[in-house]
Short mmCIF file of C-alpha atoms and ligand atoms in Angstrom, two decimals:
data_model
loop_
_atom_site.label_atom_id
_atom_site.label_comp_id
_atom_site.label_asym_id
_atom_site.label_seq_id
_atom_site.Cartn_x
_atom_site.Cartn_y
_atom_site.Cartn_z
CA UNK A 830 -3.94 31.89 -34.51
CA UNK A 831 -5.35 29.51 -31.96
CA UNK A 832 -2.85 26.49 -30.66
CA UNK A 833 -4.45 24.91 -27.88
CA UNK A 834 -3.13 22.13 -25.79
CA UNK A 835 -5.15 18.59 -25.26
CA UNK A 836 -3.40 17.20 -21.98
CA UNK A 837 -5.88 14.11 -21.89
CA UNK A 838 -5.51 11.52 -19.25
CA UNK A 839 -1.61 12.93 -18.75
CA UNK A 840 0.36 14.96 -16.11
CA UNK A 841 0.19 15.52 -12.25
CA UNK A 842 -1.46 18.51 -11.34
CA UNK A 843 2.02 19.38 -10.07
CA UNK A 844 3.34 18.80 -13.44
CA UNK A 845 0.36 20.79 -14.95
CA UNK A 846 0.83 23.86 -12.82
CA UNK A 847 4.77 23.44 -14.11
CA UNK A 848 3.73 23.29 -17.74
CA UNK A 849 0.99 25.90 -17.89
CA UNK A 850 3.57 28.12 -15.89
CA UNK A 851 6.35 27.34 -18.35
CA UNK A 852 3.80 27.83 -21.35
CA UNK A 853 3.04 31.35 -20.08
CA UNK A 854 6.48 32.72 -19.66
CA UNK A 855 7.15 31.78 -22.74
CA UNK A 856 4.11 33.75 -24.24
CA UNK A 857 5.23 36.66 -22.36
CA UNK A 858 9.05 36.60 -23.25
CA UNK A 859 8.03 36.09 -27.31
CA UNK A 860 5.31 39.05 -26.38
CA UNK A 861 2.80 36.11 -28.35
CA UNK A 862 -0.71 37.68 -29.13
CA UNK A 863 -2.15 33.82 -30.28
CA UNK A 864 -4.95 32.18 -28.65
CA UNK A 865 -3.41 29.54 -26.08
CA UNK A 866 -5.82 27.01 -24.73
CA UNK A 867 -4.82 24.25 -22.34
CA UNK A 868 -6.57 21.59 -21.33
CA UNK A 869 -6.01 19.85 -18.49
CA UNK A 870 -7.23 16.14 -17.06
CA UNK A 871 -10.06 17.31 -14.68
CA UNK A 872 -7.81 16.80 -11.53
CA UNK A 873 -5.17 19.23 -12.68
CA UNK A 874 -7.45 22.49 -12.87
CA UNK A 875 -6.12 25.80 -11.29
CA UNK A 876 -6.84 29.00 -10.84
CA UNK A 877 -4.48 30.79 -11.59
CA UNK A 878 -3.65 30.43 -15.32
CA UNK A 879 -3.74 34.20 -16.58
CA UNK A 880 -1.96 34.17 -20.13
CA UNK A 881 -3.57 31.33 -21.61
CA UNK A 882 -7.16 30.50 -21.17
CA UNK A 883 -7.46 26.69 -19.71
CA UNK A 884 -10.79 24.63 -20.31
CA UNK A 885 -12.32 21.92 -19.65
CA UNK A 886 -12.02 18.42 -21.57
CA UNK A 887 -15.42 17.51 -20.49
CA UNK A 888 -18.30 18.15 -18.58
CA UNK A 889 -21.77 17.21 -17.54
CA UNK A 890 -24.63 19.60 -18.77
CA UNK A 891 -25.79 20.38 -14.82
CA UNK A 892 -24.75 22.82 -12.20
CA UNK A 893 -24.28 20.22 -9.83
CA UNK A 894 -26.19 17.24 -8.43
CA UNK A 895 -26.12 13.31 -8.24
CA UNK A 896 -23.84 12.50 -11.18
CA UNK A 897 -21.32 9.75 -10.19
CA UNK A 898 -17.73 10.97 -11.89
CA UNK A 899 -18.87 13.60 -13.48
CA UNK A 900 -18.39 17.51 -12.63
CA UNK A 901 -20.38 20.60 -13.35
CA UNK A 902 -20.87 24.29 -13.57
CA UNK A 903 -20.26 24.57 -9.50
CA UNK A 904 -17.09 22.59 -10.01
CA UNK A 905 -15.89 24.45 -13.16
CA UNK A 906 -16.69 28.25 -11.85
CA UNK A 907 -14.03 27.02 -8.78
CA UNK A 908 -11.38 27.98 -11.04
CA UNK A 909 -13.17 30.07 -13.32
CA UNK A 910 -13.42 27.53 -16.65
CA UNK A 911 -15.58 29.11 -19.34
CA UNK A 912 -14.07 27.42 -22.16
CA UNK A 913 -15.28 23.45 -22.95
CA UNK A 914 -14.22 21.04 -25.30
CA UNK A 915 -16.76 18.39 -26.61
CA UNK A 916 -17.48 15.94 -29.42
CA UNK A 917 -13.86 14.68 -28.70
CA UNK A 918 -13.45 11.61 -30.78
CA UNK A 919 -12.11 9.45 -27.52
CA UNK A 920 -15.38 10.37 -26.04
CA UNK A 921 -17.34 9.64 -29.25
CA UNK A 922 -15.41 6.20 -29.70
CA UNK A 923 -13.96 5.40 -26.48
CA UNK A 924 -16.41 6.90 -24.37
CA UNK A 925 -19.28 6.07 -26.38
CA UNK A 926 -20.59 9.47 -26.10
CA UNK A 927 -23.61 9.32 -28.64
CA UNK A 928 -24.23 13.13 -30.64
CA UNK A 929 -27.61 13.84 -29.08
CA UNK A 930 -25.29 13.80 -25.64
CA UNK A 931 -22.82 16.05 -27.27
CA UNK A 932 -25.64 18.24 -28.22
CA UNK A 933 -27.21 18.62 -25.11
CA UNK A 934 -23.85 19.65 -23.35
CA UNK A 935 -23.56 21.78 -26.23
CA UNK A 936 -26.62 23.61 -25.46
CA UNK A 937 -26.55 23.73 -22.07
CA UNK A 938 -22.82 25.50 -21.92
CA UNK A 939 -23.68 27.22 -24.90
CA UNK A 940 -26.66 29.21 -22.74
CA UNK A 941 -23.84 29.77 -20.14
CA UNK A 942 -21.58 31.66 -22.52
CA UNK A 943 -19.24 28.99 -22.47
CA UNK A 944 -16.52 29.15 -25.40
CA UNK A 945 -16.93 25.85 -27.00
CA UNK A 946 -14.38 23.69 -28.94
CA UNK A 947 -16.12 21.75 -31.23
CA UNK A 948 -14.41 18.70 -32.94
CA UNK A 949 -15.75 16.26 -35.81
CA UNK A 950 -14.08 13.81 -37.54
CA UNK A 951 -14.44 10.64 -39.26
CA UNK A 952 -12.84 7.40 -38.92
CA UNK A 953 -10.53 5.44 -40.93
CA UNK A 954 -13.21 2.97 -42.78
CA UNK A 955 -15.20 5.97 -43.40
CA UNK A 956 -12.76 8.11 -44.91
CA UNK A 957 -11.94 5.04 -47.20
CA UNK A 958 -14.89 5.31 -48.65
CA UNK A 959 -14.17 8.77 -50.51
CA UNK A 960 -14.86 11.98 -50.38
CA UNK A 961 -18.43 12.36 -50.63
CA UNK A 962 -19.13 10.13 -47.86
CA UNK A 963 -16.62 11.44 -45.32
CA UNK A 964 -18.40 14.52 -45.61
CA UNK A 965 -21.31 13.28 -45.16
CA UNK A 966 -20.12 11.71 -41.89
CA UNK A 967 -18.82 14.96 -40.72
CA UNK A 968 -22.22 16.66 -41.33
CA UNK A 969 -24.04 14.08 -39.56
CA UNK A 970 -21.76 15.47 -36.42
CA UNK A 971 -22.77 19.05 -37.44
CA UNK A 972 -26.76 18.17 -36.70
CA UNK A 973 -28.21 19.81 -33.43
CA UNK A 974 -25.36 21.99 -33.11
CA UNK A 975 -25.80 25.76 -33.45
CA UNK A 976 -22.72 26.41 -36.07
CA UNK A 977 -23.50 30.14 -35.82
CA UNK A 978 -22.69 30.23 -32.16
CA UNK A 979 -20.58 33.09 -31.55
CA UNK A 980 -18.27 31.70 -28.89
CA UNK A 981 -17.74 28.26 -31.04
CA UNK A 982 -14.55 27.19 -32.28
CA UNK A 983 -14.52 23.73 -33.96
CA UNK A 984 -11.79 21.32 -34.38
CA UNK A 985 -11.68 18.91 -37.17
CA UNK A 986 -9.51 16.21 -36.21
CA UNK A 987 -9.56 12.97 -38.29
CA UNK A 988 -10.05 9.86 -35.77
CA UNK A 989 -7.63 7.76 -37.95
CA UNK A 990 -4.96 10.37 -37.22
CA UNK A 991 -5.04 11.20 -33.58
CA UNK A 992 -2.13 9.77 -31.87
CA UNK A 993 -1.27 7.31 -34.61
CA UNK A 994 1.75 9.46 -36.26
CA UNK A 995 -0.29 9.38 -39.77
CA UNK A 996 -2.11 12.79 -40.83
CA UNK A 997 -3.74 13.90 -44.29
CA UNK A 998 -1.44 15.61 -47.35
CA UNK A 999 -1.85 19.54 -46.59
CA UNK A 1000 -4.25 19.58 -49.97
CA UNK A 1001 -6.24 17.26 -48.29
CA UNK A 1002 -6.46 19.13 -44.97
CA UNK A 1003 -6.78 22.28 -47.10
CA UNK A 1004 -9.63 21.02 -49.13
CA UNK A 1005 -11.69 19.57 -45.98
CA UNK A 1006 -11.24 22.91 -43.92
CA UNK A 1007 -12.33 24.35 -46.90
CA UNK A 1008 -15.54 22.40 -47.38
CA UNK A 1009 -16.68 22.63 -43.43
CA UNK A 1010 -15.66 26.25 -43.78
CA UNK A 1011 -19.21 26.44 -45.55
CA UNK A 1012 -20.63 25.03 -43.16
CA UNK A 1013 -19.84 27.54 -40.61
CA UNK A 1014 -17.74 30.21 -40.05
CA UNK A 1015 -16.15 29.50 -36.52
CA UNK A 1016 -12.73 29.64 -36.66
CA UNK A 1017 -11.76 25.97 -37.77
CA UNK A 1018 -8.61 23.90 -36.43
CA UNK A 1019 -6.98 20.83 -37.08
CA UNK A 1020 -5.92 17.93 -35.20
CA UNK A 1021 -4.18 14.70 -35.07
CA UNK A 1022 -0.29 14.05 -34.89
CA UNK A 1023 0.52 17.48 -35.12
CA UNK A 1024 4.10 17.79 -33.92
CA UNK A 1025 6.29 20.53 -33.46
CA UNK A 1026 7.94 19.69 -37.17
CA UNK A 1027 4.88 19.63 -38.85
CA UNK A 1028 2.95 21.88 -37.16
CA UNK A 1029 4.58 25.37 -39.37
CA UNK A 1030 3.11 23.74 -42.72
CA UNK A 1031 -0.13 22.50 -41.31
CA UNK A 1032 -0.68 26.48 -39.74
CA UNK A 1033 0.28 27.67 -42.96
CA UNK A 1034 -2.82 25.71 -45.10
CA UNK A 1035 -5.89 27.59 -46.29
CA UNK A 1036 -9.01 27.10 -44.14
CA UNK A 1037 -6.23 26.20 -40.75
CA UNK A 1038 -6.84 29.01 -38.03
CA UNK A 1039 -5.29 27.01 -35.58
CA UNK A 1040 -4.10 23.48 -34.06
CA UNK A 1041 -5.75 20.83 -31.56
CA UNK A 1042 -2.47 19.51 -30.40
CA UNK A 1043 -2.40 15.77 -28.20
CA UNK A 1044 0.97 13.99 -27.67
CA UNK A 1045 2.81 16.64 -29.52
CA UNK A 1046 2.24 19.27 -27.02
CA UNK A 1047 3.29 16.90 -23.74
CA UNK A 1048 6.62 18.12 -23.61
CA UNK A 1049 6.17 22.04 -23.04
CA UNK A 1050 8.91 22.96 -25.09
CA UNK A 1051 7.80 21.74 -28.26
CA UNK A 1052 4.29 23.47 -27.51
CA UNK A 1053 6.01 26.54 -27.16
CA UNK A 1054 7.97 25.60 -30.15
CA UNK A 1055 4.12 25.54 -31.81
CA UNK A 1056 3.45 28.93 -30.30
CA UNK A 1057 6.40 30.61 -31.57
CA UNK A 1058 5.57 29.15 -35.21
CA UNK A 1059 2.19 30.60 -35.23
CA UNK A 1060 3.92 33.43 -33.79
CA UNK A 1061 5.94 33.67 -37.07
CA UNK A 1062 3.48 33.26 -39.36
CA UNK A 1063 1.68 35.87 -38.02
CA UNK A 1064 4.31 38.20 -38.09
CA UNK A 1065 5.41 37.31 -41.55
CA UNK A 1066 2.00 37.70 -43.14
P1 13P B 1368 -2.59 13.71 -31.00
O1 13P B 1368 -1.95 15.06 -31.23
O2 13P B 1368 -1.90 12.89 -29.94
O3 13P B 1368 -2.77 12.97 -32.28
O4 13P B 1368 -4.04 13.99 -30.42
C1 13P B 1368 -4.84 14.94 -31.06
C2 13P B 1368 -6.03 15.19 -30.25
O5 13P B 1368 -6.84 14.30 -30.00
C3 13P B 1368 -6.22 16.55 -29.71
O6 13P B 1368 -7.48 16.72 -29.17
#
């Protein structure tokens, strides 16, 4: 399974070097064979993760050049980042990242080989609306993008639920992996107040390869916690 790690706007790269450290003995003592992913704020990048595969939360779609705050390719190869998350909802909300921007990044790491982690979700007032037009939402986030993409992994991850404590019933986090499951077959995770309590019966839905995880991976121990569950799972199945 795939458990990756959102650090956000959080840690020290001191701190970050401790946790990824921490997160990879752990993998090696459990002898884990899931997918870690952490990703760090953009000032706590290292090179010398080796266990889990750290990306980047963001990017701009250039090698280099005169982008104020932004990084690139040059910047990223440093410590050997080939893994990107976009179409984060704090950069679609907060941000105001618009989705012909996420497409073009999209694109452009796409053509480097990049493994991308993809995430869509809709907000609260749209999700009130039923069904039919959440989805319709979510596939308005699926234009431009190339959902056969071989190195794409997509994360849905319901706005209303990420860092709020509130998250769908499993059925309904079944049933929506389910749907975008036709839509492409990247492996598919979900996110949004996943905690270390929560996170066996969420792994355990139909349509959940994995877990996006924000606040509830902060403290190390509980994301190792995560990667022991998936470990489980695995081995029980
Ligand atoms: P929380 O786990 O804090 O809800 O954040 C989820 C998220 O945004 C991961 O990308």
């Amino acid at each position: 399974m795939i458990i990756a790690s959102n650090l956000k706007t959080n840690l020290t790269r001191e701190k970050t070097i401790s946790y990824i450290k921490d997160v990879e003995n752990f993998i090696q003592k459990i002898s884990s064979n899931q997918e870690v992913f952490v990703f760090p704020a953009m000032s706590s990048l290292n090179s010398q993760a080796s266990r889990i595969i750290q990306g980047a939360q963001n990017a701009y779609a250039t090698n280099n050049g005169a982008f104020t705050g932004e990084i690139g390719v040059e910047q990223l190869e440093e410590f050997g980042i080939k893994t990107i998350l976009l179409g984060h909802s704090e950069r679609r909300h907060i941000l105001g990242e618009t989705q012909t921007e996420i497409v073009k990044k999209f694109n452009f790491y796409k053509n480097l080989g990049f493994k991308i982690i993809y995430c869509v979700g809709e907000p609260l007032e749209v999700r009130e609306q039923g069904t039919n037009m959440m989805m319709k939402y979510l596939e308005l986030q699926y234009e431009g993008v190339d959902t056969k993409y071989k190195n794409l992994i997509i994360a849905y991850e319901p706005v209303w639920a990420i860092g709020t404590g509130l998250t769908p019933t499993l059925e309904d986090i079944s049933n929506i992996h389910l749907k975008l499951k036709e839509k492409s077959n990247a492996a598919l995770l979900y996110g949004g107040s996943v905690k270390a309590n929560t996170a066996k019966d969420i792994l355990a839905c139909n349509g959940v390869d994995g877990v996006l995880v924000g606040s509830g991976a902060l403290d190390v121990k509980n994301f190792c916690n995560m990667i022991q569950t998936a470990q489980n799972i695995d081995t029980n199945n």
